[in-house]
mmCIF file of C-alpha atoms in Angstrom:
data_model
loop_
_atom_site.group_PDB
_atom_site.id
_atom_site.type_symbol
_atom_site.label_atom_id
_atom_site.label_comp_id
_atom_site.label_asym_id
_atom_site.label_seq_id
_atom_site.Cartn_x
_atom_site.Cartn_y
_atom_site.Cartn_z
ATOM 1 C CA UNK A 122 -142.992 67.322 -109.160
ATOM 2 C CA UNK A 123 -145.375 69.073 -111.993
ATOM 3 C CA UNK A 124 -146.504 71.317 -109.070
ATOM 4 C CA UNK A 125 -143.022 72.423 -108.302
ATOM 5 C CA UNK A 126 -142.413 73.093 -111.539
ATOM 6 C CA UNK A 127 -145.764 74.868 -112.528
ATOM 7 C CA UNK A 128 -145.259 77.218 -109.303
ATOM 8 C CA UNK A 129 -141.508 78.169 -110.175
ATOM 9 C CA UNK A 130 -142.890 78.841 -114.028
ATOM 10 C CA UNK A 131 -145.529 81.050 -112.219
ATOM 11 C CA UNK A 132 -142.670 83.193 -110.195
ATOM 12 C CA UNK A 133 -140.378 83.389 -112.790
ATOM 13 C CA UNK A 134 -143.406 84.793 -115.169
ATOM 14 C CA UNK A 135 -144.661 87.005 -112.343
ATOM 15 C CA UNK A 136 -141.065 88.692 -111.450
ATOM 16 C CA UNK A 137 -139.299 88.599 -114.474
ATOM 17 C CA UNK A 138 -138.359 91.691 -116.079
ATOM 18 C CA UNK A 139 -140.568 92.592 -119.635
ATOM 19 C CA UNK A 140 -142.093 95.163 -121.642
ATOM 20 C CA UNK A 141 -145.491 93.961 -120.867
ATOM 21 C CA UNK A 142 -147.716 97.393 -121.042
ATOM 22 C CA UNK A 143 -150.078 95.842 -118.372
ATOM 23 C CA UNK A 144 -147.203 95.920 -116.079
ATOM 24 C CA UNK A 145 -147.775 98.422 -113.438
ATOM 25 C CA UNK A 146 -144.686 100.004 -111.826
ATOM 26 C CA UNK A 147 -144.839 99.033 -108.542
ATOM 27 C CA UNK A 148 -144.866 95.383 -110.131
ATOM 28 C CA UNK A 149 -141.662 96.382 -111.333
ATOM 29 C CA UNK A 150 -140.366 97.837 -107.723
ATOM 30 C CA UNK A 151 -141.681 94.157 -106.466
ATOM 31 C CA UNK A 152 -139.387 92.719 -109.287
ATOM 32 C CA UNK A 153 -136.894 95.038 -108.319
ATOM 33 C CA UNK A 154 -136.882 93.702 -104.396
ATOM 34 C CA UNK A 155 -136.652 90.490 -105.230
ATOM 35 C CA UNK A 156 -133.736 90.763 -106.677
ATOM 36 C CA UNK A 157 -132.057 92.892 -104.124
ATOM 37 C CA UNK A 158 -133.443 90.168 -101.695
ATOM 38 C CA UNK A 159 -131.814 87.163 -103.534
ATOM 39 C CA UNK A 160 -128.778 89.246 -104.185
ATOM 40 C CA UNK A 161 -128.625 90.042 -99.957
ATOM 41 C CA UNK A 162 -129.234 86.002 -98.898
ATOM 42 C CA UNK A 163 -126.095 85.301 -101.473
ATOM 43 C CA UNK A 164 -124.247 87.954 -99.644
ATOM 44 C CA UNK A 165 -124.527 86.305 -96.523
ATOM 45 C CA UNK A 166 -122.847 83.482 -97.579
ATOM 46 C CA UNK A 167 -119.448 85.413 -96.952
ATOM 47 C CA UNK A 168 -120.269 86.060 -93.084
ATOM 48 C CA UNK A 169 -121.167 82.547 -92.824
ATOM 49 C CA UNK A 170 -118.534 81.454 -94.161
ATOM 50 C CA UNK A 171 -116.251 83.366 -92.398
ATOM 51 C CA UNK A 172 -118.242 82.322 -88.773
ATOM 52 C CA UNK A 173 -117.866 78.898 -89.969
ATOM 53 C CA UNK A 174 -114.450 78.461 -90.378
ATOM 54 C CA UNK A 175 -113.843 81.046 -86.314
ATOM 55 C CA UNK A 176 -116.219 78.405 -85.489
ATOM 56 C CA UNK A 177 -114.056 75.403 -86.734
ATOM 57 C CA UNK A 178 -111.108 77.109 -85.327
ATOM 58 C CA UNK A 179 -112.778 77.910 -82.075
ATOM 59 C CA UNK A 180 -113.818 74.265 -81.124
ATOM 60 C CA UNK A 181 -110.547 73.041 -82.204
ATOM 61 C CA UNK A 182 -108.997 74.996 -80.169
ATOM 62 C CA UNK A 183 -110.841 73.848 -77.056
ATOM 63 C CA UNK A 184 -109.366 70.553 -77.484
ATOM 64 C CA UNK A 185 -105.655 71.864 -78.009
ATOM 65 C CA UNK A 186 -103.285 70.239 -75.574
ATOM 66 C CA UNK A 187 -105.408 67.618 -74.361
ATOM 67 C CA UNK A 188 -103.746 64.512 -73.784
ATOM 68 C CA UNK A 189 -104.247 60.969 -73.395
ATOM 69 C CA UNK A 190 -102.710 59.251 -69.810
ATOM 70 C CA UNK A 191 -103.094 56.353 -67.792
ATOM 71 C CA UNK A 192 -104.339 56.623 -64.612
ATOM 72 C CA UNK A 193 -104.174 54.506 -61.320
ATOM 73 C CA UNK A 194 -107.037 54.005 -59.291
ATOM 74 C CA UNK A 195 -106.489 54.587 -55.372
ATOM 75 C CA UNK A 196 -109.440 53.288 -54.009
ATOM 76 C CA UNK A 197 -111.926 50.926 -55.076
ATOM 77 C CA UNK A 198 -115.474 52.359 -57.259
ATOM 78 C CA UNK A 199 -118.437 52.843 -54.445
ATOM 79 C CA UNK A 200 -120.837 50.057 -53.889
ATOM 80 C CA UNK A 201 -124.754 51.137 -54.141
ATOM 81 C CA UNK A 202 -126.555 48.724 -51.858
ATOM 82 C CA UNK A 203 -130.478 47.852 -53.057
ATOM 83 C CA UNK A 204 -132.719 46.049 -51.636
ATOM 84 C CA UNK A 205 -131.808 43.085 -53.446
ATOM 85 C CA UNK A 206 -128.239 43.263 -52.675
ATOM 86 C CA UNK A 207 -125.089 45.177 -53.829
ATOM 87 C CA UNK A 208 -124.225 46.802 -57.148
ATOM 88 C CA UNK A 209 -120.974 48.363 -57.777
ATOM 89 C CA UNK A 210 -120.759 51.060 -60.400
ATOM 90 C CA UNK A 211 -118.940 53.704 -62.013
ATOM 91 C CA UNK A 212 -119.188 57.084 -60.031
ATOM 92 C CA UNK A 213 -115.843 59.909 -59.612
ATOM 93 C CA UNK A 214 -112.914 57.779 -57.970
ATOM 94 C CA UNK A 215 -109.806 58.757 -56.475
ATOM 95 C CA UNK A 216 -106.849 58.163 -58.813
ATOM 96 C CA UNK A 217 -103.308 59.216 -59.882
ATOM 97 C CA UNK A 218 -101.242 59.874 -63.454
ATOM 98 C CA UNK A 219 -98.303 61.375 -64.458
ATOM 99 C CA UNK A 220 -98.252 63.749 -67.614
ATOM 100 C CA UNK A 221 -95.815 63.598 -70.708
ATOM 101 C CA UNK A 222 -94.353 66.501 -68.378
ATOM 102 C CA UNK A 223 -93.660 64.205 -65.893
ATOM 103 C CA UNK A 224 -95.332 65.622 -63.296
ATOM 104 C CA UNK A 225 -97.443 63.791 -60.842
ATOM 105 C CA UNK A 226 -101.213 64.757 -60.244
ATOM 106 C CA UNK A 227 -103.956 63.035 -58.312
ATOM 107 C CA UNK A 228 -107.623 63.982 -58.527
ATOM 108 C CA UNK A 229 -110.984 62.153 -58.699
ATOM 109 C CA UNK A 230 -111.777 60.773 -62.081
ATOM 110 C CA UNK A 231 -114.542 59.471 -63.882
ATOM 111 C CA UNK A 232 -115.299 55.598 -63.891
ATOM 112 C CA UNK A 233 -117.826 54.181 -65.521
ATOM 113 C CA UNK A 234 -118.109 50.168 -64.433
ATOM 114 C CA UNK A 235 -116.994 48.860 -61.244
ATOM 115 C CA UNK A 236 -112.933 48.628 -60.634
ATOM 116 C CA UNK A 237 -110.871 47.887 -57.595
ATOM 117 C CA UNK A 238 -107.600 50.595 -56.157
ATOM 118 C CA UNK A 239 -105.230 49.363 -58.441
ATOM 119 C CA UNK A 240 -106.662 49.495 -61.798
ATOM 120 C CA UNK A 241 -105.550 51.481 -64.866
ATOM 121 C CA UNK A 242 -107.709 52.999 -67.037
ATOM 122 C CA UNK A 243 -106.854 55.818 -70.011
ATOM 123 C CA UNK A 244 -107.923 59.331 -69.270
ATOM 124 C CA UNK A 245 -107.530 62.786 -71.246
ATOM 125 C CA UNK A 246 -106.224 65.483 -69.145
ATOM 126 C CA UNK A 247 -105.822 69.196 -70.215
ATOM 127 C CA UNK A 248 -102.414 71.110 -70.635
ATOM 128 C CA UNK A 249 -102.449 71.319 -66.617
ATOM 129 C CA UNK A 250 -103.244 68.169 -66.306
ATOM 130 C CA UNK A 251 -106.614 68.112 -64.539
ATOM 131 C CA UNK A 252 -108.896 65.433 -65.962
ATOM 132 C CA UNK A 253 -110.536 66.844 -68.763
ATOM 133 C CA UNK A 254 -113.473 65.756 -71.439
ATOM 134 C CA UNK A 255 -111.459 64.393 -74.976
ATOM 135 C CA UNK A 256 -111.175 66.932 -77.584
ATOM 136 C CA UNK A 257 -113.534 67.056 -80.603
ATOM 137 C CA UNK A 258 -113.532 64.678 -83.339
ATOM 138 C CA UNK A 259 -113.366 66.131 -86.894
ATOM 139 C CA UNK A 260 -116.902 64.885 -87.752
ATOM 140 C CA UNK A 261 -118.228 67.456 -84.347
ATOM 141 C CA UNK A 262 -115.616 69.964 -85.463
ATOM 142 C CA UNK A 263 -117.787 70.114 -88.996
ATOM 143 C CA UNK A 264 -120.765 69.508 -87.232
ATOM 144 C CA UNK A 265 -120.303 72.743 -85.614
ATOM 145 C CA UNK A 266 -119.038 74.753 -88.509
ATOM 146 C CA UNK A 267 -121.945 74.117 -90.735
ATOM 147 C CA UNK A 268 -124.341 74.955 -87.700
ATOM 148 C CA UNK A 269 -122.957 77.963 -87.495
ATOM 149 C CA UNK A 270 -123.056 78.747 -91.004
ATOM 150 C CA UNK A 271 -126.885 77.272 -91.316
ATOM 151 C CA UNK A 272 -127.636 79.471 -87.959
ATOM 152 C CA UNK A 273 -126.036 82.604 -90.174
ATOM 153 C CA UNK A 274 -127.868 82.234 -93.479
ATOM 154 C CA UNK A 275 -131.192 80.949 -91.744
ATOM 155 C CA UNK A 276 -130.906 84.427 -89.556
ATOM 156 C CA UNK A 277 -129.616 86.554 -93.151
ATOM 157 C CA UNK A 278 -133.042 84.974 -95.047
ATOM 158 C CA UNK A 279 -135.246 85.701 -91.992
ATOM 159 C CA UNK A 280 -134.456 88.885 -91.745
ATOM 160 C CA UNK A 281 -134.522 89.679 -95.894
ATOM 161 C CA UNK A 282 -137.683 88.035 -96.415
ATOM 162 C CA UNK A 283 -139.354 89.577 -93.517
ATOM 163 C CA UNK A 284 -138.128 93.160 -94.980
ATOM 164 C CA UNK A 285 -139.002 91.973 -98.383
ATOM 165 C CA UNK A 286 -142.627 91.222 -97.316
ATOM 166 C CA UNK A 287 -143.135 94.941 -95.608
ATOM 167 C CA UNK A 288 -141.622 95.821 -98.761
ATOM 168 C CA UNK A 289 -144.404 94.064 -100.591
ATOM 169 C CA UNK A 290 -146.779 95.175 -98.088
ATOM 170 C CA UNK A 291 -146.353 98.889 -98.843
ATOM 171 C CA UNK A 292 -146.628 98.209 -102.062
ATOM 172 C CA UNK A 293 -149.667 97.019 -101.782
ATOM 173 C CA UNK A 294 -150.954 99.579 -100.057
ATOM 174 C CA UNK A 295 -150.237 101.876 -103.091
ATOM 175 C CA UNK A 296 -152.325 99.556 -105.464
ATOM 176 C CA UNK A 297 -154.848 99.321 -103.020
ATOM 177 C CA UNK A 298 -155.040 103.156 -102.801
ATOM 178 C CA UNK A 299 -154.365 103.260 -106.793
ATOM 179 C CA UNK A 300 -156.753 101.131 -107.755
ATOM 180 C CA UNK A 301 -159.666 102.957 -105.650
ATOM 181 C CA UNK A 302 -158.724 106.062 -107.562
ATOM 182 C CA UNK A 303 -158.940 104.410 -110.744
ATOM 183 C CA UNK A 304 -162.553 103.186 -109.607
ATOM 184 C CA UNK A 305 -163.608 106.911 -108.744
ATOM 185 C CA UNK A 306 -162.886 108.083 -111.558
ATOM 186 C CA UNK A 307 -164.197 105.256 -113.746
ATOM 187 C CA UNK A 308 -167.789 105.927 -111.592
ATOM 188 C CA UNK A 309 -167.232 109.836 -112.395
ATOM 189 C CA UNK A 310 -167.288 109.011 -116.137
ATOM 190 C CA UNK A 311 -169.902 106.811 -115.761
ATOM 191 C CA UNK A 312 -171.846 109.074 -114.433
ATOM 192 C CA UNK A 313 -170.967 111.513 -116.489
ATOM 193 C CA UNK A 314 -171.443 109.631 -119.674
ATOM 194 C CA UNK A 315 -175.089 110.640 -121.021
ATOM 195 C CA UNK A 316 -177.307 107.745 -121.136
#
């Protein structure tokens, strides 16, 4: 935990704003970019936001209309025969349900454990009532709005940082190239300087 805190202390002494006259200015353009950085990553906290909640809205939507039925098997589950001997299962089955609607529809459905024609068993069934997969719960629904929301910031900071650093990069280059100046003329004076 000291380490945290020591290397926080260091960044907030490195990139805080002061009158200190060793302070060169492009240590003040690198203070500068931070804060324009930190200031962009809380900006895109509105877009993410806002993709969270068409996100919410989006998968909630899928599962508008679905419905829970009953449905009627109309022929028994297949039998898999082994080498050992048979083993009914679940596989897609012929069966038949009727909608709040009313209406009638048959279709092959999904059955997981073996079942003989006959048996009822609860399917969901979209607004045309084809067999369908059940609607999201609430904890997916938020699930998938806070993905999308991570996805957007995680994106937002990617992209800041990596503009930050070839902000920090150029910068560099200009102390780099400052600082050799400084060292030819601190050689020209010391060569100059009479012995």
């Amino acid at each position: 935990m000291k380490l945290v805190i020591d290397g926080v202390t260091r960044l907030v002494r490195r990139y805080r704003p002061d009158g200190n006259p060793l302070r060169r200015r492009t240590d003040r353009w690198e203070s500068a970019g931070l804060v324009v950085a930190a200031l962009l990553i809380l900006l895109s906290l509105w877009p993410a936001t806002a993709a969270a909640r068409q996100a919410y809205a989006g998968a909630l939507a899928t599962g508008a209309g679905r419905q829970q039925v009953r449905a009627t098997l109309l022929a028994d589950t297949p039998v898999t025969t082994l080498s050992f001997g048979e083993v009914g299962g679940g596989g897609l089955v012929s069966a038949g349900w009727t909608t709040a609607s009313g209406r009638r529809h048959t279709g092959k459905v999904s059955v997981l454990s073996p079942a003989k024609a006959g048996a009822q068993l609860t399917i969901w069934v979209d607004r045309s009532g084809r067999p369908a997969p059940p609607p999201p719960s609430e904890a997916e629904l938020r699930i998938t709005a806070a993905a999308t929301a991570l996805m957007i910031l995680g994106v937002a900071a990617c992209l800041v940082l990596t503009l930050f650093a070839a902000f920090r990069h150029a910068l560099d280059r200009v102390r780099y190239r400052d600082w050799t100046v400084a060292w030819a003329l601190a050689d020209d004076h010391w060569r100059q300087s009479p012995s």
